Coordinates of C-alpha atoms in Angstrom, one line a residue:
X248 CA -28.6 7.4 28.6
X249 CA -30.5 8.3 25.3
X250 CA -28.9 8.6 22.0
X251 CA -28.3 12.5 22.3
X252 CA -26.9 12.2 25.2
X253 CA -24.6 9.3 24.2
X254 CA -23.7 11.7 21.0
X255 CA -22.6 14.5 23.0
X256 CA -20.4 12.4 24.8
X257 CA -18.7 11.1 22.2
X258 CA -18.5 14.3 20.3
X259 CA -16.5 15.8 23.7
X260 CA -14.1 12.8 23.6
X261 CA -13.6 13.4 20.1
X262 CA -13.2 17.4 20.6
X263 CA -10.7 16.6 23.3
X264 CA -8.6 14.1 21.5
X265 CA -8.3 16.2 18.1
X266 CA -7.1 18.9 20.8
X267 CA -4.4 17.3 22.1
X268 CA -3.5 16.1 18.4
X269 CA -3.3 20.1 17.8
X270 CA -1.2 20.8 20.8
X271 CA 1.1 17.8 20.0
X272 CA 1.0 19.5 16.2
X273 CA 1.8 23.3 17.5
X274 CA 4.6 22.0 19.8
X275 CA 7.0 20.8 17.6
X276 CA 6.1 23.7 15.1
X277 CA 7.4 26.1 17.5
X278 CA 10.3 23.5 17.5
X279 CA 10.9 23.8 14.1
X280 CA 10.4 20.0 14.3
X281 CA 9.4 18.8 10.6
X282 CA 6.1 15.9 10.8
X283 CA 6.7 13.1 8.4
X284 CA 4.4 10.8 6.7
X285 CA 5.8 7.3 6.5
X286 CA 4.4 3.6 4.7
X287 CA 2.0 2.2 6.6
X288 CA 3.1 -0.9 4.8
X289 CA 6.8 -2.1 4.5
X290 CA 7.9 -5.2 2.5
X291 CA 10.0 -5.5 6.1
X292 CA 8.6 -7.0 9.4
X293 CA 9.5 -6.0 13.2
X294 CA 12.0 -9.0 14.4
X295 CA 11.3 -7.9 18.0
X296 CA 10.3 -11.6 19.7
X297 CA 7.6 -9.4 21.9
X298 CA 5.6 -8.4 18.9
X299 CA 3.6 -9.9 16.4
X300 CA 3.2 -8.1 13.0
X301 CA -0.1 -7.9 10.6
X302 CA 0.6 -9.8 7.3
X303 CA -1.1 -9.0 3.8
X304 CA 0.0 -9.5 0.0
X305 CA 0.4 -7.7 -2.3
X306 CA -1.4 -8.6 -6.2
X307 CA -0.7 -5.5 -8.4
X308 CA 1.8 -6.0 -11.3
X309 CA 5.8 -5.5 -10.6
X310 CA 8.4 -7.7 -8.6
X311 CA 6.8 -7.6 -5.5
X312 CA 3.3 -9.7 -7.0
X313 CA 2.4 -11.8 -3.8
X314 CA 4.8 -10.5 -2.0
X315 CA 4.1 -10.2 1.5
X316 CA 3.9 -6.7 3.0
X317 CA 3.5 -5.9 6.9
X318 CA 1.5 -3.2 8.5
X319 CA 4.1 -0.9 10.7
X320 CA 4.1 -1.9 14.2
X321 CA 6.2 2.0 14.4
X322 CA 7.7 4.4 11.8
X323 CA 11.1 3.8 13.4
X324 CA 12.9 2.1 10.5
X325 CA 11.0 4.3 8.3
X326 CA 12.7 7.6 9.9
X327 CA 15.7 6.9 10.4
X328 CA 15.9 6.5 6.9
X329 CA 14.8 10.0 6.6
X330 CA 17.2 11.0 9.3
X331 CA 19.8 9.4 7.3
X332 CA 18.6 11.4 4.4
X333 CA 19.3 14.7 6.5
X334 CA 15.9 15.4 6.9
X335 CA 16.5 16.7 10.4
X336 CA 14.4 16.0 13.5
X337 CA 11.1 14.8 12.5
X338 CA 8.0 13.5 14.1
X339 CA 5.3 11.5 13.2
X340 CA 1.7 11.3 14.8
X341 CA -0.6 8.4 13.2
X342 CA -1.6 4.7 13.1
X343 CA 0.5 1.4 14.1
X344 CA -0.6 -2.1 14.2
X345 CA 0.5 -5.2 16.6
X346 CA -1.1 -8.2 16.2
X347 CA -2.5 -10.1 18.9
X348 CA -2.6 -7.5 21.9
X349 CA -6.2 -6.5 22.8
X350 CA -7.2 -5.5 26.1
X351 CA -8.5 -2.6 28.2
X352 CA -5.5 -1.0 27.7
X353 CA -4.3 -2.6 24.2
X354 CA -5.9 -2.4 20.8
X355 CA -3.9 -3.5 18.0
X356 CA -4.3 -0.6 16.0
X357 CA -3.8 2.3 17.5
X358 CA -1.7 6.2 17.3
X359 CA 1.4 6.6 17.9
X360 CA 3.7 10.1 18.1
X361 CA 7.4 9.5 17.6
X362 CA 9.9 11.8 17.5
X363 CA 13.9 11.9 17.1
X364 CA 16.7 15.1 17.9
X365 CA 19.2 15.6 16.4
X366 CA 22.2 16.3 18.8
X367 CA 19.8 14.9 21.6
X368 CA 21.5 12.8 24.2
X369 CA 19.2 10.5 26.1
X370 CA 18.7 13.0 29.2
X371 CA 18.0 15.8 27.4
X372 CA 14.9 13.9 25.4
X373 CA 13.5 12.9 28.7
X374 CA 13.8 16.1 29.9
X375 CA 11.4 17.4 26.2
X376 CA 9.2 13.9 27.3
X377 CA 8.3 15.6 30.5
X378 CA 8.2 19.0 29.3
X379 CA 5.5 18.1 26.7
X380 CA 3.3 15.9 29.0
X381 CA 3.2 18.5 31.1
X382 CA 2.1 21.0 28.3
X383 CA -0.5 18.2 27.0
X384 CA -2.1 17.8 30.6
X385 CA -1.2 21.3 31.5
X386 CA -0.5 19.7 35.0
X387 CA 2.3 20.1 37.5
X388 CA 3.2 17.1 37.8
X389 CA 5.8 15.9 39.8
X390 CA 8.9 13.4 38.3
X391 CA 10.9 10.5 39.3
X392 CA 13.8 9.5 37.6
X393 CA 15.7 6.1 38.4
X394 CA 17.3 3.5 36.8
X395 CA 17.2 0.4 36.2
X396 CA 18.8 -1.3 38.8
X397 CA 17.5 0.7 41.4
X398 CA 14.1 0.1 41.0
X399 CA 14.5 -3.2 41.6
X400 CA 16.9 -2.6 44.2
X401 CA 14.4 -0.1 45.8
X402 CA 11.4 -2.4 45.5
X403 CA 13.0 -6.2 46.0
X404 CA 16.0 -5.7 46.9
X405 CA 17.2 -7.5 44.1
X406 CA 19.9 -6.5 41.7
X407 CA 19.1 -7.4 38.2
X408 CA 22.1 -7.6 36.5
X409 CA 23.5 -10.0 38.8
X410 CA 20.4 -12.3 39.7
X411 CA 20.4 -15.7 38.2
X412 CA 17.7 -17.4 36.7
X413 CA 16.8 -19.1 39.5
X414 CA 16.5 -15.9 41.6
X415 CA 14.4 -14.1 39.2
X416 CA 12.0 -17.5 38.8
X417 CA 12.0 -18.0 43.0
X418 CA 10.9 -14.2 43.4
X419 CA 8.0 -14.9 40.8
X420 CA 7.1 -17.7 42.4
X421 CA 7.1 -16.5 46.0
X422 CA 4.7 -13.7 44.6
X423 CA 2.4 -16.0 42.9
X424 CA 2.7 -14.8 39.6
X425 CA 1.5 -17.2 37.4
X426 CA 4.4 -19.9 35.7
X427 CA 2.7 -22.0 33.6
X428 CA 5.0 -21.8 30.9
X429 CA 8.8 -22.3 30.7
X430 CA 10.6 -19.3 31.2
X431 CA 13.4 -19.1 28.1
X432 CA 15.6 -16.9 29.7
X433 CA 16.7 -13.5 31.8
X434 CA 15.4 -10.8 30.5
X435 CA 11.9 -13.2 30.3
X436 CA 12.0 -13.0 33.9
X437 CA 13.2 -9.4 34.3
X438 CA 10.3 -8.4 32.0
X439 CA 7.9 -9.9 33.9
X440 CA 8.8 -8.8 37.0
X441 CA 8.5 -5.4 35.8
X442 CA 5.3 -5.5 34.5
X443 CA 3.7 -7.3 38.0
X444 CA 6.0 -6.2 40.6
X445 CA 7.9 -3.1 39.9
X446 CA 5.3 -1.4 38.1
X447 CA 2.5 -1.2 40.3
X448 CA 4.6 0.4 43.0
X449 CA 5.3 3.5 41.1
X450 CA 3.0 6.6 42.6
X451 CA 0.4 7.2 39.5
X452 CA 0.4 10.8 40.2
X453 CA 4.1 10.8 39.4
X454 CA 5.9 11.2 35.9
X455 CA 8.1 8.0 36.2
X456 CA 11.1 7.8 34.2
X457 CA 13.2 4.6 34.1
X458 CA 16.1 4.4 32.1
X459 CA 19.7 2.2 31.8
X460 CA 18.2 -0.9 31.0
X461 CA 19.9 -3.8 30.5
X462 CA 22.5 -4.3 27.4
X463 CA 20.3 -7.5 26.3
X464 CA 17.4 -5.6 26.2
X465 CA 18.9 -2.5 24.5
X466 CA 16.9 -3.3 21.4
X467 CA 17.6 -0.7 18.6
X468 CA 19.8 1.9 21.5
X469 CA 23.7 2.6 22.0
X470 CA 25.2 0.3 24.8
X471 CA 27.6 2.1 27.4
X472 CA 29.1 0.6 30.8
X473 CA 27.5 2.5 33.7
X474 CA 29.2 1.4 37.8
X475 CA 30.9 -1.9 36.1
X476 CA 27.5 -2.9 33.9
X477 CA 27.0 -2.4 30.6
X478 CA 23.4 -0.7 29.9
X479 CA 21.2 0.3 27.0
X480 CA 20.7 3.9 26.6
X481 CA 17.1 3.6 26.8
X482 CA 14.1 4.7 28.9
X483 CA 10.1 4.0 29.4
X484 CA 7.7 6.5 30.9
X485 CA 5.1 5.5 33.5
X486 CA 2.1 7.2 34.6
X487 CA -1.5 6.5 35.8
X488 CA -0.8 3.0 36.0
X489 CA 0.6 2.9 32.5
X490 CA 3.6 2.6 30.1
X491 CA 3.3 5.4 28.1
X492 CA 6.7 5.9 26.2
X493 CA 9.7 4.3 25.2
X494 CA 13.4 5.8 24.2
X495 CA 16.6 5.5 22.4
X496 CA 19.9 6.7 22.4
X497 CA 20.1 5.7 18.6
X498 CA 22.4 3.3 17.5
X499 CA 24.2 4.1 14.8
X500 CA 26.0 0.8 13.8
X501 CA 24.5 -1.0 10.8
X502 CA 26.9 -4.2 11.5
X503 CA 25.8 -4.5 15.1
X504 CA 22.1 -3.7 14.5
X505 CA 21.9 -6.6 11.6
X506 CA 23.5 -9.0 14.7
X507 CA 20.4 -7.9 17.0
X508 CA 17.9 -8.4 14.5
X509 CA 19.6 -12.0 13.2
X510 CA 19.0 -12.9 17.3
X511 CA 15.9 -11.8 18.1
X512 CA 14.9 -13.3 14.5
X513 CA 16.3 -16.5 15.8
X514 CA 14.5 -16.1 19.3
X515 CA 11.3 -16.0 17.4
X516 CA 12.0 -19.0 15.4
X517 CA 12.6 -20.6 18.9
X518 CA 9.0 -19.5 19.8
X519 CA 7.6 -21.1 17.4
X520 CA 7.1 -17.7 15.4
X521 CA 7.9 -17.2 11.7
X522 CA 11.1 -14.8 11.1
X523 CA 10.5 -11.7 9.2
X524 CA 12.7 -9.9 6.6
X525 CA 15.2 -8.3 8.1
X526 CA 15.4 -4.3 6.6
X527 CA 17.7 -4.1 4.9
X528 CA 17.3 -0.6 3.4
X529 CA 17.5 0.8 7.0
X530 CA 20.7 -1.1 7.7
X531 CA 22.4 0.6 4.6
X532 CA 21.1 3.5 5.9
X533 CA 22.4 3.2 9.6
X534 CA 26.0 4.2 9.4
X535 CA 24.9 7.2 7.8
X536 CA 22.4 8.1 10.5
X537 CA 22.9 11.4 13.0
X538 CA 24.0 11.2 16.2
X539 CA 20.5 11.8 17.8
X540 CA 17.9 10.0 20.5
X541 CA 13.8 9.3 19.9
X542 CA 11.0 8.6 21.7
X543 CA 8.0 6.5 20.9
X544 CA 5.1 7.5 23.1
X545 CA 1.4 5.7 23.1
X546 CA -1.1 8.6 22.6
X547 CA -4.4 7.0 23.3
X548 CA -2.8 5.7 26.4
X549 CA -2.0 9.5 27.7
X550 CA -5.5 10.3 26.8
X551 CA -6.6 7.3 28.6
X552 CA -4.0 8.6 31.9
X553 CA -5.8 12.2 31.6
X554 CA -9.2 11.2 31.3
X555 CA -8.7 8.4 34.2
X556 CA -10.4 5.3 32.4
X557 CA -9.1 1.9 32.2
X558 CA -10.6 1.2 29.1
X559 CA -8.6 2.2 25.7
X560 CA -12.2 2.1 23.6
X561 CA -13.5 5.2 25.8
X562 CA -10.6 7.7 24.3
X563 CA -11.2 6.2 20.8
X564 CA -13.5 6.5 17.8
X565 CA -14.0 3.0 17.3
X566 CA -12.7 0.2 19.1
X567 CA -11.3 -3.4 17.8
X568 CA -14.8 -5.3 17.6
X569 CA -16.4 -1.7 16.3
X570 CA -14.2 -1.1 13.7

Protein backbone atom coordinates (compact mmCIF):
# COMPACT_ATOMS: atom_id res chain seq x y z
CA UNK A 1 0.00 0.00 0.00
CA UNK A 2 1.63 3.40 -1.04
CA UNK A 3 1.40 6.43 1.02
CA UNK A 4 -1.80 7.82 -0.81
CA UNK A 5 -3.38 5.09 -0.48
CA UNK A 6 -2.50 4.68 3.26
CA UNK A 7 -3.77 8.48 3.53
CA UNK A 8 -7.05 7.88 2.19
CA UNK A 9 -7.63 5.30 4.53
CA UNK A 10 -7.00 7.06 7.34
CA UNK A 11 -8.79 10.15 6.25
CA UNK A 12 -12.15 7.73 5.88
CA UNK A 13 -11.54 6.34 9.43
CA UNK A 14 -11.20 9.78 10.58
CA UNK A 15 -14.43 11.11 8.46
CA UNK A 16 -16.32 8.18 9.98
CA UNK A 17 -15.34 8.68 13.51
CA UNK A 18 -16.01 12.63 13.58
CA UNK A 19 -19.47 11.41 12.18
CA UNK A 20 -20.46 9.37 14.74
CA UNK A 21 -19.07 12.16 17.21
CA UNK A 22 -21.75 14.49 15.25
CA UNK A 23 -24.58 12.02 15.63
CA UNK A 24 -23.70 11.41 19.27
CA UNK A 25 -23.60 15.48 19.37
CA UNK A 26 -27.20 15.99 17.38
CA UNK A 27 -28.84 13.30 19.61
CA UNK A 28 -28.83 14.65 22.80
CA UNK A 29 -29.52 18.15 21.26
CA UNK A 30 -32.79 17.07 20.13
CA UNK A 31 -32.88 15.84 23.82
CA UNK A 32 -32.37 19.02 25.10
CA UNK A 33 -29.47 17.22 26.85
CA UNK A 34 -26.80 20.04 27.86
CA UNK A 35 -22.75 18.65 26.95
CA UNK A 36 -20.41 19.62 29.71
CA UNK A 37 -16.76 20.18 29.85
CA UNK A 38 -15.18 18.82 33.00
CA UNK A 39 -11.14 18.88 34.51
CA UNK A 40 -9.23 16.58 32.97
CA UNK A 41 -7.18 16.86 36.06
CA UNK A 42 -8.71 16.45 39.68
CA UNK A 43 -6.63 16.95 42.90
CA UNK A 44 -8.84 13.46 43.58
CA UNK A 45 -7.99 9.89 42.41
CA UNK A 46 -10.43 6.92 41.35
CA UNK A 47 -10.38 4.45 44.62
CA UNK A 48 -11.75 1.67 42.35
CA UNK A 49 -9.13 -1.47 43.20
CA UNK A 50 -9.58 -2.38 39.19
CA UNK A 51 -8.08 0.85 38.06
CA UNK A 52 -4.96 2.46 38.10
CA UNK A 53 -4.89 6.34 37.75
CA UNK A 54 -2.17 8.70 35.91
CA UNK A 55 -0.18 10.73 38.52
CA UNK A 56 1.40 14.33 37.83
CA UNK A 57 2.28 17.49 40.04
CA UNK A 58 1.53 20.37 40.05
CA UNK A 59 4.57 23.50 40.35
CA UNK A 60 2.57 26.88 39.83
CA UNK A 61 2.25 29.17 42.87
CA UNK A 62 -0.90 28.64 45.48
CA UNK A 63 -1.70 25.74 48.10
CA UNK A 64 -1.66 23.10 45.89
CA UNK A 65 2.50 23.59 44.79
CA UNK A 66 3.51 19.90 44.41
CA UNK A 67 0.47 18.79 44.93
CA UNK A 68 -0.35 15.73 43.15
CA UNK A 69 -3.13 15.88 40.55
CA UNK A 70 -4.71 12.75 38.62
CA UNK A 71 -5.76 12.55 35.09
CA UNK A 72 -9.77 11.49 35.06
CA UNK A 73 -10.14 7.94 34.63
CA UNK A 74 -14.29 9.43 33.92
CA UNK A 75 -16.06 12.72 34.41
CA UNK A 76 -18.37 10.93 36.87
CA UNK A 77 -17.44 12.67 40.17
CA UNK A 78 -17.10 15.73 38.09
CA UNK A 79 -20.89 15.67 37.02
CA UNK A 80 -22.53 14.80 39.50
CA UNK A 81 -21.29 17.81 41.00
CA UNK A 82 -22.93 19.62 38.27
CA UNK A 83 -26.03 17.54 38.74
CA UNK A 84 -25.96 18.60 42.15
CA UNK A 85 -25.63 22.09 40.98
CA UNK A 86 -29.01 21.63 39.00
CA UNK A 87 -27.51 21.69 35.90
CA UNK A 88 -29.89 19.07 34.61
CA UNK A 89 -29.04 16.03 32.37
CA UNK A 90 -25.79 16.51 30.88
CA UNK A 91 -23.39 14.58 28.76
CA UNK A 92 -19.94 14.64 28.13
CA UNK A 93 -17.96 13.21 24.96
CA UNK A 94 -13.95 13.44 25.41
CA UNK A 95 -10.68 11.93 26.74
CA UNK A 96 -10.03 9.57 29.96
CA UNK A 97 -6.95 7.96 31.13
CA UNK A 98 -6.28 4.43 32.93
CA UNK A 99 -2.97 3.54 33.63
CA UNK A 100 -1.69 0.31 32.83
CA UNK A 101 -4.33 -1.20 30.33
CA UNK A 102 -2.99 -1.51 26.81
CA UNK A 103 -4.03 -3.99 24.44
CA UNK A 104 -5.98 -4.63 21.14
CA UNK A 105 -8.82 -3.60 22.66
CA UNK A 106 -7.35 -1.13 25.55
CA UNK A 107 -5.44 2.08 25.25
CA UNK A 108 -5.03 4.03 28.29
CA UNK A 109 -6.22 7.12 26.89
CA UNK A 110 -9.03 6.98 25.17
CA UNK A 111 -13.00 8.81 24.60
CA UNK A 112 -15.52 8.35 26.52
CA UNK A 113 -19.46 9.64 26.27
CA UNK A 114 -21.29 9.75 29.56
CA UNK A 115 -24.40 10.70 30.16
CA UNK A 116 -26.97 11.01 33.32
CA UNK A 117 -31.20 11.62 33.35
CA UNK A 118 -32.73 13.14 35.41
CA UNK A 119 -35.97 11.19 36.63
CA UNK A 120 -34.27 8.13 34.75
CA UNK A 121 -34.77 4.83 36.42
CA UNK A 122 -32.24 2.14 35.43
CA UNK A 123 -34.64 0.42 32.69
CA UNK A 124 -35.58 3.39 31.04
CA UNK A 125 -31.64 4.42 30.44
CA UNK A 126 -31.11 1.01 28.93
CA UNK A 127 -33.87 1.39 26.94
CA UNK A 128 -32.05 5.33 25.55
CA UNK A 129 -28.48 2.86 25.49
CA UNK A 130 -30.16 0.71 22.87
CA UNK A 131 -32.04 3.28 21.23
CA UNK A 132 -28.91 5.36 20.49
CA UNK A 133 -26.67 2.35 19.33
CA UNK A 134 -29.03 1.61 17.14
CA UNK A 135 -29.25 5.24 15.70
CA UNK A 136 -25.16 5.31 15.71
CA UNK A 137 -24.98 1.90 13.68
CA UNK A 138 -28.29 2.62 12.07
CA UNK A 139 -28.78 -1.28 12.40
CA UNK A 140 -31.67 -3.37 13.62
CA UNK A 141 -30.19 -4.96 15.88
CA UNK A 142 -31.69 -7.46 17.98
CA UNK A 143 -31.51 -7.26 22.23
CA UNK A 144 -31.06 -9.49 25.15
CA UNK A 145 -31.67 -8.47 28.40
CA UNK A 146 -30.82 -10.74 31.62
CA UNK A 147 -29.54 -10.46 34.78
CA UNK A 148 -27.12 -11.24 36.61
CA UNK A 149 -27.75 -14.36 38.05
CA UNK A 150 -29.20 -15.83 35.14
CA UNK A 151 -26.41 -15.62 33.03
CA UNK A 152 -24.56 -17.58 35.03
CA UNK A 153 -27.35 -19.79 35.71
CA UNK A 154 -28.02 -20.00 31.87
CA UNK A 155 -24.40 -20.64 30.99
CA UNK A 156 -22.93 -22.88 34.27
CA UNK A 157 -25.47 -23.51 36.04
CA UNK A 158 -24.15 -21.82 38.80
CA UNK A 159 -25.81 -19.31 41.01
CA UNK A 160 -23.55 -16.47 41.90
CA UNK A 161 -24.82 -15.11 44.81
CA UNK A 162 -24.84 -18.29 46.61
CA UNK A 163 -21.43 -20.07 45.29
CA UNK A 164 -18.62 -20.14 47.74
CA UNK A 165 -15.25 -19.50 47.04
CA UNK A 166 -14.36 -22.70 46.47
CA UNK A 167 -17.04 -23.24 43.81
CA UNK A 168 -16.15 -20.19 41.89
CA UNK A 169 -12.19 -21.22 42.12
CA UNK A 170 -13.13 -25.27 41.16
CA UNK A 171 -15.23 -23.94 37.99
CA UNK A 172 -11.97 -21.76 36.97
CA UNK A 173 -9.97 -24.38 37.43
CA UNK A 174 -11.97 -27.10 35.65
CA UNK A 175 -11.88 -24.55 32.59
CA UNK A 176 -8.30 -24.03 32.72
CA UNK A 177 -8.29 -20.48 33.21
CA UNK A 178 -5.15 -19.52 34.36
CA UNK A 179 -4.62 -19.22 38.63
CA UNK A 180 -1.39 -18.25 39.14
CA UNK A 181 -2.12 -15.78 41.66
CA UNK A 182 -4.22 -15.94 44.84
CA UNK A 183 -7.58 -15.12 44.35
CA UNK A 184 -8.51 -12.41 47.30
CA UNK A 185 -12.01 -12.85 47.24
CA UNK A 186 -15.74 -13.34 45.47
CA UNK A 187 -16.39 -10.94 43.38
CA UNK A 188 -12.41 -11.69 42.19
CA UNK A 189 -13.72 -14.92 41.05
CA UNK A 190 -17.12 -13.70 39.77
CA UNK A 191 -15.30 -11.12 37.67
CA UNK A 192 -13.19 -13.39 36.11
CA UNK A 193 -15.54 -15.78 35.23
CA UNK A 194 -17.31 -13.13 33.42
CA UNK A 195 -14.78 -11.92 31.46
CA UNK A 196 -13.63 -15.83 30.15
CA UNK A 197 -16.69 -17.74 30.49
CA UNK A 198 -19.86 -15.90 30.45
CA UNK A 199 -18.80 -13.36 28.02
CA UNK A 200 -17.82 -15.26 25.08
CA UNK A 201 -21.12 -16.96 24.93
CA UNK A 202 -23.22 -13.99 24.28
CA UNK A 203 -24.35 -13.92 20.33
CA UNK A 204 -22.04 -10.73 18.91
CA UNK A 205 -24.79 -9.78 16.65
CA UNK A 206 -26.93 -9.25 19.74
CA UNK A 207 -27.21 -6.00 21.92
CA UNK A 208 -26.51 -7.68 25.38
CA UNK A 209 -27.69 -6.06 28.41
CA UNK A 210 -26.78 -7.40 31.85
CA UNK A 211 -27.89 -5.84 34.73
CA UNK A 212 -28.57 -6.60 38.83
CA UNK A 213 -25.19 -7.18 39.72
CA UNK A 214 -24.17 -8.07 42.85
CA UNK A 215 -24.49 -5.57 45.97
CA UNK A 216 -20.51 -5.88 46.47
CA UNK A 217 -19.90 -4.92 43.23
CA UNK A 218 -22.46 -2.03 43.11
CA UNK A 219 -19.70 0.46 42.93
CA UNK A 220 -21.12 4.10 42.89
CA UNK A 221 -25.20 2.56 42.16
CA UNK A 222 -28.37 2.34 44.58
CA UNK A 223 -28.57 -1.28 46.23
CA UNK A 224 -32.30 -2.92 46.25
CA UNK A 225 -33.25 -6.65 47.25
CA UNK A 226 -34.47 -8.42 44.02
CA UNK A 227 -36.10 -12.59 44.78
CA UNK A 228 -34.33 -12.58 48.40
CA UNK A 229 -30.77 -10.89 47.05
CA UNK A 230 -29.70 -7.70 47.41
CA UNK A 231 -28.33 -6.21 43.88
CA UNK A 232 -26.75 -3.16 42.53
CA UNK A 233 -28.78 -1.20 40.22
CA UNK A 234 -26.33 -1.36 37.52
CA UNK A 235 -25.81 -2.74 34.02
CA UNK A 236 -22.88 -3.36 31.24
CA UNK A 237 -23.55 -3.57 27.55
CA UNK A 238 -21.96 -6.23 25.29
CA UNK A 239 -21.65 -6.43 21.70
CA UNK A 240 -19.18 -7.74 19.05
CA UNK A 241 -17.26 -9.46 21.47
CA UNK A 242 -16.99 -6.39 23.65
CA UNK A 243 -17.96 -4.43 26.86
CA UNK A 244 -19.11 -1.37 25.62
CA UNK A 245 -20.99 0.43 28.46
CA UNK A 246 -21.55 0.54 31.93
CA UNK A 247 -24.65 2.00 34.26
CA UNK A 248 -25.97 3.37 37.42
CA UNK A 249 -28.88 3.80 39.25
CA UNK A 250 -27.16 6.77 41.16
CA UNK A 251 -26.65 6.66 44.57
CA UNK A 252 -27.47 9.36 46.31
CA UNK A 253 -26.05 8.76 49.88
CA UNK A 254 -22.89 10.73 50.69
CA UNK A 255 -22.41 8.63 54.10
CA UNK A 256 -22.63 5.39 52.36
CA UNK A 257 -20.60 6.39 49.26
CA UNK A 258 -17.56 7.72 51.67
CA UNK A 259 -17.83 3.83 53.33
CA UNK A 260 -17.39 2.33 49.59
CA UNK A 261 -14.59 4.39 48.71
CA UNK A 262 -12.84 4.02 52.50
CA UNK A 263 -13.14 -0.13 51.31
CA UNK A 264 -12.08 -0.19 48.05
CA UNK A 265 -9.25 2.40 49.25
CA UNK A 266 -8.35 -0.21 51.82
CA UNK A 267 -8.63 -3.15 49.11
CA UNK A 268 -5.99 -1.29 47.22
CA UNK A 269 -3.72 -0.88 50.05
CA UNK A 270 -4.09 -4.69 50.30
CA UNK A 271 -2.84 -4.91 46.68
CA UNK A 272 -0.01 -3.42 47.26
CA UNK A 273 -1.48 -0.16 45.55
CA UNK A 274 -1.20 3.37 46.96
CA UNK A 275 -4.66 4.86 48.22
CA UNK A 276 -5.94 7.95 46.58
CA UNK A 277 -7.71 11.01 48.00
CA UNK A 278 -10.96 10.36 48.56
CA UNK A 279 -13.35 13.36 46.89
CA UNK A 280 -14.45 14.89 49.00
CA UNK A 281 -16.16 17.85 47.19
CA UNK A 282 -18.41 15.20 45.43
CA UNK A 283 -19.36 13.60 48.71
CA UNK A 284 -20.68 17.13 50.04
CA UNK A 285 -22.28 17.21 46.99
CA UNK A 286 -24.04 13.75 47.00
CA UNK A 287 -27.00 14.31 49.23
CA UNK A 288 -27.84 16.99 47.18
CA UNK A 289 -27.71 15.09 43.97
CA UNK A 290 -31.16 14.21 41.69
CA UNK A 291 -32.78 11.25 41.68
CA UNK A 292 -31.35 10.13 38.15
CA UNK A 293 -29.30 6.98 36.39
CA UNK A 294 -25.97 7.39 33.89
CA UNK A 295 -24.26 5.60 31.56
CA UNK A 296 -20.54 5.45 30.76
CA UNK A 297 -20.16 4.01 27.31
CA UNK A 298 -16.49 3.30 25.47
CA UNK A 299 -16.69 5.11 22.11
CA UNK A 300 -13.75 3.83 20.28
CA UNK A 301 -14.77 0.48 21.30
CA UNK A 302 -18.41 0.93 19.33
CA UNK A 303 -16.34 2.16 16.47
CA UNK A 304 -14.15 -0.76 16.84
CA UNK A 305 -17.80 -3.22 17.12
CA UNK A 306 -19.02 -1.33 13.71
CA UNK A 307 -16.11 -1.38 11.78
CA UNK A 308 -15.32 -5.24 12.87
CA UNK A 309 -11.50 -4.92 13.89
CA UNK A 310 -9.93 -6.27 16.86
CA UNK A 311 -7.54 -3.65 17.11
CA UNK A 312 -8.40 -0.24 19.08
CA UNK A 313 -5.35 1.71 17.01
CA UNK A 314 -7.39 1.10 13.62
CA UNK A 315 -10.55 3.47 14.83
CA UNK A 316 -8.04 5.95 16.29
CA UNK A 317 -5.72 8.88 15.23
CA UNK A 318 -2.78 7.78 17.05
CA UNK A 319 -2.29 4.90 19.09
CA UNK A 320 -0.27 4.49 22.56
CA UNK A 321 3.36 3.95 21.06
CA UNK A 322 2.30 6.75 18.15
CA UNK A 323 1.28 9.26 20.37
Amino acid sequence: MNLKEEGELLQNRLWRRGLLFRTIRDYFFLEEVVEVDTPILSQFGNPDPALLNFVTSYHGPGEYYRAPFYLITSPEYHMKRLLAQGVGSCYYLGKVFRDGELSGRHNPEFTMLEWYRLDYHLEKLMKEVILLIKILTDLPLEVEMMTYREAFLTHLNLDPFTASLEELQAILEMNKIDLTFTLRDRDEALDLIVSHLIEPQFDPDKLTLLYHYPASQASLSKIVEVDGQFVGKRFELYWKGLELANGYEELTNAKEQRKRFEAENAKRVACGMDAVPIDELLLESLDQLPFCSGVALGVDRLLMAIEQTKEIEMVIPFGWEKA
